[in-house]
mmCIF file of C-alpha atoms in Angstrom:
data_model
loop_
_atom_site.group_PDB
_atom_site.id
_atom_site.type_symbol
_atom_site.label_atom_id
_atom_site.label_comp_id
_atom_site.label_asym_id
_atom_site.label_seq_id
_atom_site.Cartn_x
_atom_site.Cartn_y
_atom_site.Cartn_z
ATOM 1 C CA UNK R 31 -27.004 92.313 194.506
ATOM 2 C CA UNK R 32 -29.695 89.714 193.681
ATOM 3 C CA UNK R 33 -27.996 88.807 190.388
ATOM 4 C CA UNK R 34 -24.692 88.397 192.207
ATOM 5 C CA UNK R 35 -26.309 86.199 194.860
ATOM 6 C CA UNK R 36 -27.950 84.035 192.175
ATOM 7 C CA UNK R 37 -24.579 83.671 190.455
ATOM 8 C CA UNK R 38 -22.958 82.546 193.697
ATOM 9 C CA UNK R 39 -25.705 79.973 194.283
ATOM 10 C CA UNK R 40 -25.400 78.651 190.726
ATOM 11 C CA UNK R 41 -21.605 78.359 190.977
ATOM 12 C CA UNK R 42 -21.887 76.613 194.353
ATOM 13 C CA UNK R 43 -24.277 73.917 193.101
ATOM 14 C CA UNK R 44 -22.332 73.503 189.867
ATOM 15 C CA UNK R 45 -19.189 72.979 191.940
ATOM 16 C CA UNK R 46 -20.957 70.462 194.186
ATOM 17 C CA UNK R 47 -22.198 68.574 191.128
ATOM 18 C CA UNK R 48 -18.738 68.352 189.550
ATOM 19 C CA UNK R 49 -17.268 67.278 192.892
ATOM 20 C CA UNK R 50 -19.791 64.455 193.176
ATOM 21 C CA UNK R 51 -19.089 63.283 189.631
ATOM 22 C CA UNK R 52 -15.342 63.151 190.333
ATOM 23 C CA UNK R 53 -15.613 61.504 193.768
ATOM 24 C CA UNK R 54 -18.388 58.997 193.158
ATOM 25 C CA UNK R 55 -17.520 57.955 189.632
ATOM 26 C CA UNK R 56 -17.271 54.189 189.391
ATOM 27 C CA UNK R 57 -15.349 52.456 186.622
ATOM 28 C CA UNK R 58 -18.177 49.923 186.409
ATOM 29 C CA UNK R 59 -20.464 52.782 185.330
ATOM 30 C CA UNK R 60 -20.152 54.945 182.273
ATOM 31 C CA UNK R 61 -19.522 58.645 182.843
ATOM 32 C CA UNK R 62 -22.987 59.324 181.438
ATOM 33 C CA UNK R 63 -24.622 57.141 184.067
ATOM 34 C CA UNK R 64 -22.565 58.698 186.851
ATOM 35 C CA UNK R 65 -23.501 62.211 185.715
ATOM 36 C CA UNK R 66 -27.161 61.221 185.451
ATOM 37 C CA UNK R 67 -27.239 59.667 188.928
ATOM 38 C CA UNK R 68 -25.511 62.633 190.545
ATOM 39 C CA UNK R 69 -27.694 65.112 188.659
ATOM 40 C CA UNK R 70 -30.769 63.297 189.908
ATOM 41 C CA UNK R 71 -29.465 63.613 193.479
ATOM 42 C CA UNK R 72 -28.598 67.273 192.851
ATOM 43 C CA UNK R 73 -32.172 68.152 191.900
ATOM 44 C CA UNK R 74 -33.727 66.682 195.049
ATOM 45 C CA UNK R 75 -30.998 67.837 197.447
ATOM 46 C CA UNK R 76 -31.146 71.386 196.047
ATOM 47 C CA UNK R 77 -34.944 71.424 196.241
ATOM 48 C CA UNK R 78 -34.946 70.130 199.835
ATOM 49 C CA UNK R 79 -32.257 72.613 200.885
ATOM 50 C CA UNK R 80 -34.173 75.651 199.649
ATOM 51 C CA UNK R 81 -37.565 74.453 200.905
ATOM 52 C CA UNK R 82 -36.127 73.792 204.374
ATOM 53 C CA UNK R 83 -34.084 76.997 204.624
ATOM 54 C CA UNK R 84 -36.550 79.395 202.991
ATOM 55 C CA UNK R 85 -39.841 78.068 204.360
ATOM 56 C CA UNK R 86 -39.476 75.509 207.138
ATOM 57 C CA UNK R 87 -36.692 77.202 209.152
ATOM 58 C CA UNK R 88 -38.379 80.664 209.323
ATOM 59 C CA UNK R 89 -41.852 79.227 209.945
ATOM 60 C CA UNK R 90 -40.962 76.636 212.578
ATOM 61 C CA UNK R 91 -37.340 76.609 213.790
ATOM 62 C CA UNK R 92 -36.973 80.383 214.287
ATOM 63 C CA UNK R 93 -40.369 80.453 216.021
ATOM 64 C CA UNK R 94 -39.220 77.621 218.317
ATOM 65 C CA UNK R 95 -41.793 75.161 216.989
ATOM 66 C CA UNK R 96 -39.275 72.347 217.100
ATOM 67 C CA UNK R 97 -41.708 69.426 216.741
ATOM 68 C CA UNK R 98 -43.220 70.971 213.610
ATOM 69 C CA UNK R 99 -39.734 71.698 212.258
ATOM 70 C CA UNK R 100 -38.534 68.109 212.693
ATOM 71 C CA UNK R 101 -41.773 66.673 211.299
ATOM 72 C CA UNK R 102 -41.802 68.949 208.254
ATOM 73 C CA UNK R 103 -38.120 68.257 207.543
ATOM 74 C CA UNK R 104 -38.616 64.493 207.732
ATOM 75 C CA UNK R 105 -41.684 64.671 205.474
ATOM 76 C CA UNK R 106 -39.810 66.709 202.865
ATOM 77 C CA UNK R 107 -36.780 64.404 202.846
ATOM 78 C CA UNK R 108 -38.846 61.196 202.795
ATOM 79 C CA UNK R 109 -41.053 62.513 199.978
ATOM 80 C CA UNK R 110 -38.077 63.597 197.866
ATOM 81 C CA UNK R 111 -36.278 60.292 198.575
ATOM 82 C CA UNK R 112 -39.335 58.401 197.378
ATOM 83 C CA UNK R 113 -39.510 60.438 194.187
ATOM 84 C CA UNK R 114 -35.772 60.041 193.638
ATOM 85 C CA UNK R 115 -36.020 56.254 194.084
ATOM 86 C CA UNK R 116 -38.925 56.127 191.648
ATOM 87 C CA UNK R 117 -36.985 58.143 189.062
ATOM 88 C CA UNK R 118 -33.850 56.007 189.547
ATOM 89 C CA UNK R 119 -35.816 52.754 189.159
ATOM 90 C CA UNK R 120 -37.433 54.039 185.964
ATOM 91 C CA UNK R 121 -34.069 55.185 184.567
ATOM 92 C CA UNK R 122 -32.418 51.817 185.361
ATOM 93 C CA UNK R 123 -35.216 49.903 183.674
ATOM 94 C CA UNK R 124 -35.891 51.993 180.570
ATOM 95 C CA UNK R 125 -32.713 54.008 179.965
ATOM 96 C CA UNK R 126 -29.702 52.121 181.327
ATOM 97 C CA UNK R 127 -31.301 48.675 180.787
ATOM 98 C CA UNK R 128 -29.926 47.164 183.967
ATOM 99 C CA UNK R 129 -31.574 44.884 186.487
ATOM 100 C CA UNK R 130 -33.519 47.065 188.955
ATOM 101 C CA UNK R 131 -31.870 47.280 192.384
ATOM 102 C CA UNK R 132 -35.221 47.324 194.117
ATOM 103 C CA UNK R 133 -37.329 50.234 195.229
ATOM 104 C CA UNK R 134 -36.739 49.712 198.966
ATOM 105 C CA UNK R 135 -32.943 49.717 198.533
ATOM 106 C CA UNK R 136 -33.023 52.799 196.300
ATOM 107 C CA UNK R 137 -35.370 54.516 198.757
ATOM 108 C CA UNK R 138 -33.166 53.783 201.781
ATOM 109 C CA UNK R 139 -30.001 54.942 199.968
ATOM 110 C CA UNK R 140 -31.816 58.088 198.835
ATOM 111 C CA UNK R 141 -32.999 58.918 202.375
ATOM 112 C CA UNK R 142 -29.472 58.514 203.762
ATOM 113 C CA UNK R 143 -27.709 60.455 200.994
ATOM 114 C CA UNK R 144 -30.244 63.291 200.797
ATOM 115 C CA UNK R 145 -30.352 63.657 204.608
ATOM 116 C CA UNK R 146 -26.570 63.760 204.956
ATOM 117 C CA UNK R 147 -25.998 66.259 202.164
ATOM 118 C CA UNK R 148 -28.882 68.554 203.120
ATOM 119 C CA UNK R 149 -27.650 68.529 206.729
ATOM 120 C CA UNK R 150 -24.032 69.184 205.705
ATOM 121 C CA UNK R 151 -24.849 72.036 203.313
ATOM 122 C CA UNK R 152 -27.301 73.563 205.812
ATOM 123 C CA UNK R 153 -24.628 73.502 208.537
ATOM 124 C CA UNK R 154 -22.173 75.220 206.184
ATOM 125 C CA UNK R 155 -24.816 77.862 205.398
ATOM 126 C CA UNK R 156 -25.547 78.428 209.106
ATOM 127 C CA UNK R 157 -21.820 78.815 209.777
ATOM 128 C CA UNK R 158 -21.421 81.336 206.940
ATOM 129 C CA UNK R 159 -24.527 83.253 208.071
ATOM 130 C CA UNK R 160 -23.214 83.384 211.623
ATOM 131 C CA UNK R 161 -19.838 84.744 210.492
ATOM 132 C CA UNK R 162 -21.546 87.370 208.310
ATOM 133 C CA UNK R 163 -23.922 88.322 211.131
ATOM 134 C CA UNK R 164 -21.008 88.659 213.549
ATOM 135 C CA UNK R 165 -19.132 90.872 211.100
ATOM 136 C CA UNK R 166 -22.253 92.987 210.577
ATOM 137 C CA UNK R 167 -22.751 93.310 214.343
ATOM 138 C CA UNK R 168 -19.135 94.373 214.829
ATOM 139 C CA UNK R 169 -19.530 97.048 212.143
ATOM 140 C CA UNK R 170 -22.817 98.174 213.661
ATOM 141 C CA UNK R 171 -21.281 98.287 217.141
ATOM 142 C CA UNK R 172 -18.412 100.465 215.912
ATOM 143 C CA UNK R 173 -20.850 102.724 214.079
ATOM 144 C CA UNK R 174 -23.049 102.932 217.167
ATOM 145 C CA UNK R 175 -20.142 103.829 219.440
ATOM 146 C CA UNK R 176 -19.071 106.558 217.027
ATOM 147 C CA UNK R 177 -22.653 107.805 216.719
ATOM 148 C CA UNK R 178 -23.035 107.902 220.502
ATOM 149 C CA UNK R 179 -19.827 109.886 220.859
ATOM 150 C CA UNK R 180 -20.925 112.293 218.136
ATOM 151 C CA UNK R 181 -24.353 112.520 219.734
ATOM 152 C CA UNK R 182 -22.897 113.336 223.171
ATOM 153 C CA UNK R 183 -20.642 115.982 221.640
ATOM 154 C CA UNK R 184 -23.545 117.479 219.724
ATOM 155 C CA UNK R 185 -25.854 117.566 222.755
ATOM 156 C CA UNK R 186 -24.166 120.603 224.253
ATOM 157 C CA UNK R 187 -25.119 123.009 221.478
ATOM 158 C CA UNK R 188 -28.726 121.786 220.977
ATOM 159 C CA UNK R 189 -29.454 122.107 224.710
ATOM 160 C CA UNK R 190 -28.145 125.638 224.732
ATOM 161 C CA UNK R 191 -29.932 126.435 221.491
ATOM 162 C CA UNK R 192 -33.242 125.056 222.783
ATOM 163 C CA UNK R 193 -32.989 127.194 225.896
ATOM 164 C CA UNK R 194 -32.125 130.184 223.738
ATOM 165 C CA UNK R 195 -35.166 129.567 221.545
ATOM 166 C CA UNK R 196 -37.415 129.588 224.600
ATOM 167 C CA UNK R 197 -35.883 132.890 225.611
ATOM 168 C CA UNK R 198 -36.350 134.355 222.115
ATOM 169 C CA UNK R 199 -39.966 133.127 222.044
ATOM 170 C CA UNK R 200 -40.679 135.057 225.239
ATOM 171 C CA UNK R 201 -39.312 138.255 223.687
ATOM 172 C CA UNK R 202 -41.313 138.096 220.454
ATOM 173 C CA UNK R 203 -44.269 140.425 220.475
ATOM 174 C CA UNK R 204 -47.485 138.479 221.110
ATOM 175 C CA UNK R 205 -49.108 140.213 218.185
ATOM 176 C CA UNK R 206 -46.556 138.602 215.843
ATOM 177 C CA UNK R 207 -48.191 135.191 216.029
ATOM 178 C CA UNK R 208 -46.638 133.966 212.754
ATOM 179 C CA UNK R 209 -43.096 134.419 214.049
ATOM 180 C CA UNK R 210 -43.992 132.757 217.363
ATOM 181 C CA UNK R 211 -45.474 129.741 215.522
ATOM 182 C CA UNK R 212 -42.399 129.384 213.307
ATOM 183 C CA UNK R 213 -40.163 129.422 216.358
ATOM 184 C CA UNK R 214 -42.340 126.831 218.083
ATOM 185 C CA UNK R 215 -42.139 124.554 215.030
ATOM 186 C CA UNK R 216 -38.375 124.833 214.933
ATOM 187 C CA UNK R 217 -38.141 124.185 218.687
ATOM 188 C CA UNK R 218 -40.336 121.096 218.299
ATOM 189 C CA UNK R 219 -38.046 119.736 215.569
ATOM 190 C CA UNK R 220 -35.013 120.295 217.742
ATOM 191 C CA UNK R 221 -36.694 118.794 220.801
ATOM 192 C CA UNK R 222 -37.533 115.598 218.887
ATOM 193 C CA UNK R 223 -33.960 115.208 217.679
ATOM 194 C CA UNK R 224 -32.582 115.885 221.136
ATOM 195 C CA UNK R 225 -34.867 113.839 223.384
ATOM 196 C CA UNK R 226 -36.537 111.185 221.200
ATOM 197 C CA UNK R 227 -33.770 110.073 218.852
ATOM 198 C CA UNK R 228 -31.403 108.640 221.434
ATOM 199 C CA UNK R 229 -33.134 105.248 221.247
ATOM 200 C CA UNK R 230 -32.388 102.656 218.566
ATOM 201 C CA UNK R 231 -36.039 102.656 217.459
ATOM 202 C CA UNK R 232 -38.877 105.160 217.797
ATOM 203 C CA UNK R 233 -42.598 104.855 217.171
ATOM 204 C CA UNK R 234 -43.367 105.201 213.487
ATOM 205 C CA UNK R 235 -46.242 107.528 214.340
ATOM 206 C CA UNK R 236 -43.851 109.895 216.159
ATOM 207 C CA UNK R 237 -41.452 109.827 213.226
ATOM 208 C CA UNK R 238 -44.297 110.755 210.858
ATOM 209 C CA UNK R 239 -45.365 113.648 213.117
ATOM 210 C CA UNK R 240 -41.775 114.853 213.022
ATOM 211 C CA UNK R 241 -41.862 114.702 209.212
ATOM 212 C CA UNK R 242 -45.092 116.730 209.196
ATOM 213 C CA UNK R 243 -43.448 119.435 211.318
ATOM 214 C CA UNK R 244 -40.316 119.340 209.177
ATOM 215 C CA UNK R 245 -42.336 119.724 205.970
ATOM 216 C CA UNK R 246 -44.348 122.601 207.450
ATOM 217 C CA UNK R 247 -41.124 124.337 208.458
ATOM 218 C CA UNK R 248 -39.512 123.789 205.038
ATOM 219 C CA UNK R 249 -42.555 125.211 203.257
ATOM 220 C CA UNK R 250 -41.959 128.505 205.036
ATOM 221 C CA UNK R 251 -38.558 128.758 203.322
ATOM 222 C CA UNK R 252 -39.928 128.077 199.843
ATOM 223 C CA UNK R 253 -41.885 130.120 197.330
ATOM 224 C CA UNK R 254 -45.677 130.075 197.575
ATOM 225 C CA UNK R 255 -45.777 128.479 194.104
ATOM 226 C CA UNK R 256 -44.424 125.256 195.572
ATOM 227 C CA UNK R 257 -47.173 122.648 196.040
ATOM 228 C CA UNK R 258 -46.457 120.059 198.707
ATOM 229 C CA UNK R 259 -48.722 117.036 199.070
ATOM 230 C CA UNK R 260 -48.002 114.885 202.099
ATOM 231 C CA UNK R 261 -50.104 111.828 202.881
ATOM 232 C CA UNK R 262 -49.632 109.248 205.618
ATOM 233 C CA UNK R 263 -52.282 106.530 205.509
ATOM 234 C CA UNK R 264 -53.020 103.090 206.939
ATOM 235 C CA UNK R 265 -50.232 103.482 209.487
ATOM 236 C CA UNK R 266 -50.190 100.375 211.677
ATOM 237 C CA UNK R 267 -49.930 101.102 215.399
ATOM 238 C CA UNK R 268 -47.002 99.691 217.341
ATOM 239 C CA UNK R 269 -44.491 99.726 214.487
ATOM 240 C CA UNK R 270 -41.051 101.136 215.265
ATOM 241 C CA UNK R 271 -38.359 102.528 212.990
ATOM 242 C CA UNK R 272 -34.803 103.817 213.269
ATOM 243 C CA UNK R 273 -35.047 107.556 214.046
ATOM 244 C CA UNK R 274 -34.474 110.228 211.386
ATOM 245 C CA UNK R 275 -34.371 107.623 208.624
ATOM 246 C CA UNK R 276 -37.001 109.162 206.349
ATOM 247 C CA UNK R 277 -36.245 112.843 206.856
ATOM 248 C CA UNK R 278 -33.229 112.513 204.536
ATOM 249 C CA UNK R 279 -35.546 111.759 201.616
ATOM 250 C CA UNK R 280 -37.847 114.658 202.520
ATOM 251 C CA UNK R 281 -34.861 116.979 202.712
ATOM 252 C CA UNK R 282 -33.655 115.673 199.362
ATOM 253 C CA UNK R 283 -37.032 116.431 197.751
ATOM 254 C CA UNK R 284 -36.967 120.041 198.995
ATOM 255 C CA UNK R 285 -33.318 120.393 197.976
ATOM 256 C CA UNK R 286 -33.833 119.373 194.354
ATOM 257 C CA UNK R 287 -37.369 120.613 193.717
ATOM 258 C CA UNK R 288 -37.750 122.878 190.688
ATOM 259 C CA UNK R 289 -38.201 126.623 190.851
ATOM 260 C CA UNK R 290 -40.246 127.322 187.725
ATOM 261 C CA UNK R 291 -41.913 130.701 187.364
ATOM 262 C CA UNK R 292 -44.376 129.642 184.672
ATOM 263 C CA UNK R 293 -45.540 126.201 185.871
ATOM 264 C CA UNK R 294 -46.088 124.100 188.929
ATOM 265 C CA UNK R 295 -43.327 123.145 191.310
ATOM 266 C CA UNK R 296 -44.495 120.104 193.208
ATOM 267 C CA UNK R 297 -43.454 117.636 195.893
ATOM 268 C CA UNK R 298 -45.542 114.519 196.504
ATOM 269 C CA UNK R 299 -44.821 112.400 199.580
ATOM 270 C CA UNK R 300 -46.786 109.271 200.416
ATOM 271 C CA UNK R 301 -46.148 107.004 203.398
ATOM 272 C CA UNK R 302 -48.208 103.910 204.117
ATOM 273 C CA UNK R 303 -47.950 100.521 205.757
ATOM 274 C CA UNK R 304 -49.146 97.092 204.675
ATOM 275 C CA UNK R 305 -48.823 94.872 207.708
ATOM 276 C CA UNK R 306 -45.212 95.248 208.858
ATOM 277 C CA UNK R 307 -44.069 96.627 205.497
ATOM 278 C CA UNK R 308 -43.434 100.371 205.278
ATOM 279 C CA UNK R 309 -43.802 101.923 201.805
ATOM 280 C CA UNK R 310 -42.490 105.449 201.153
ATOM 281 C CA UNK R 311 -42.711 107.385 197.880
ATOM 282 C CA UNK R 312 -41.031 110.764 197.279
ATOM 283 C CA UNK R 313 -41.430 112.641 193.987
ATOM 284 C CA UNK R 314 -40.409 116.183 193.138
ATOM 285 C CA UNK R 315 -40.359 118.153 189.910
ATOM 286 C CA UNK R 316 -36.946 119.379 188.817
ATOM 287 C CA UNK R 317 -35.313 121.510 186.180
ATOM 288 C CA UNK R 318 -33.233 120.234 183.263
ATOM 289 C CA UNK R 319 -30.014 121.812 184.533
ATOM 290 C CA UNK R 320 -30.356 119.821 187.753
ATOM 291 C CA UNK R 321 -29.786 116.500 185.964
ATOM 292 C CA UNK R 322 -26.014 116.577 186.386
ATOM 293 C CA UNK R 323 -26.331 117.606 190.017
ATOM 294 C CA UNK R 324 -28.799 114.889 191.005
ATOM 295 C CA UNK R 325 -26.938 112.263 188.996
ATOM 296 C CA UNK R 326 -23.422 112.987 190.226
ATOM 297 C CA UNK R 327 -24.125 114.122 193.760
ATOM 298 C CA UNK R 328 -26.954 112.757 195.838
ATOM 299 C CA UNK R 329 -25.222 114.272 198.847
ATOM 300 C CA UNK R 330 -23.887 112.844 202.075
ATOM 301 C CA UNK R 331 -27.440 112.379 203.358
ATOM 302 C CA UNK R 332 -28.396 109.761 200.765
ATOM 303 C CA UNK R 333 -25.045 107.991 201.142
ATOM 304 C CA UNK R 334 -25.494 107.810 204.910
ATOM 305 C CA UNK R 335 -29.090 106.644 204.463
ATOM 306 C CA UNK R 336 -27.995 103.729 202.268
ATOM 307 C CA UNK R 337 -25.313 102.842 204.808
ATOM 308 C CA UNK R 338 -27.800 102.888 207.697
ATOM 309 C CA UNK R 339 -30.241 100.752 205.735
ATOM 310 C CA UNK R 340 -27.535 98.169 205.065
ATOM 311 C CA UNK R 341 -26.566 98.056 208.734
ATOM 312 C CA UNK R 342 -30.020 98.218 210.319
ATOM 313 C CA UNK R 343 -32.250 96.554 207.717
ATOM 314 C CA UNK R 344 -29.953 94.242 205.778
ATOM 315 C CA UNK R 345 -31.998 92.049 203.408
ATOM 316 C CA UNK R 346 -35.142 93.752 204.758
ATOM 317 C CA UNK R 347 -35.329 96.852 202.590
ATOM 318 C CA UNK R 348 -35.502 97.982 198.986
ATOM 319 C CA UNK R 349 -34.343 101.465 197.960
ATOM 320 C CA UNK R 350 -34.648 102.767 194.416
ATOM 321 C CA UNK R 351 -34.059 106.062 192.605
ATOM 322 C CA UNK R 352 -35.701 107.165 189.373
ATOM 323 C CA UNK R 353 -33.967 110.234 187.935
ATOM 324 C CA UNK R 354 -35.980 111.509 184.970
ATOM 325 C CA UNK R 355 -35.468 114.774 183.017
ATOM 326 C CA UNK R 356 -38.440 116.501 184.654
ATOM 327 C CA UNK R 357 -38.846 114.723 187.990
ATOM 328 C CA UNK R 358 -36.822 112.952 190.649
ATOM 329 C CA UNK R 359 -38.276 109.983 192.513
ATOM 330 C CA UNK R 360 -37.053 107.916 195.447
ATOM 331 C CA UNK R 361 -38.890 104.879 196.790
ATOM 332 C CA UNK R 362 -38.184 102.996 199.982
ATOM 333 C CA UNK R 363 -39.711 99.761 201.297
ATOM 334 C CA UNK R 364 -38.681 98.542 204.751
ATOM 335 C CA UNK R 365 -39.733 95.463 206.684
ATOM 336 C CA UNK R 366 -40.286 96.758 210.235
ATOM 337 C CA UNK R 367 -41.062 93.368 211.778
#
């Protein structure tokens, strides 16, 4: 995706450059001089565009610091216009051997041209971003409506099942504490899905507690030889995340973990935060014959996870898979700001 985006940016600026050469070519100038002049403009306009849109807009405009935004934009354009005028004057004197136009005239023309083109290209970018955002919101709205309908349909059975679990718990002999604890764990998992996951975002701490319960319940279904290491550290308070986002990766680790009889079967799960950034690492040992399975079929869960990440955290996440002969690793980084 990044390579494709870089290609689009390169093609856009190359197209702009060729357009300028064709439109602003003067028969009193050689084609070399025209290309040099326009290339000089291209460098400063491109630099100003990216500085303004990558740094100044997020830091000032999006935070409603309008005075700082205007001041920083003017400073950037004036500085680049001054440098462009200096370069043009030097080129006229030492390369093209023509009478210098004068620094003040070159500076004024540079300010006007750079301002107009940066403004025009920025407006085009804002328009494109708005169209893309609107399309993404429409897709998300359709997905949300479908999810809500599915959720309402699915609520009937979980409610009945939760009530049934409470009834079963009351009928289990009190001396069979292990069975009662297992049932409580399962009921807690179901209760979280039923009552907590209706919101768009849940507390990250609650989601991690759900993962802890889920892992404890899954360990009961596995052989005692399975070693599960789960660590959640440096979790910032107040962070929120889309519900049931991480459990897919935990489920995947248990699904594909090895079942060796002569060596360790291991799952390592680490979740941590650095500021607003959530870092998740999932590693499980696997057997050689599982290579084709994990390569060709990551399951519906992983596919849905990638889809949710694109819809909910577009441009704010990084998901990677490392499928080695003896272990399977998935890493996820999400900006929760």
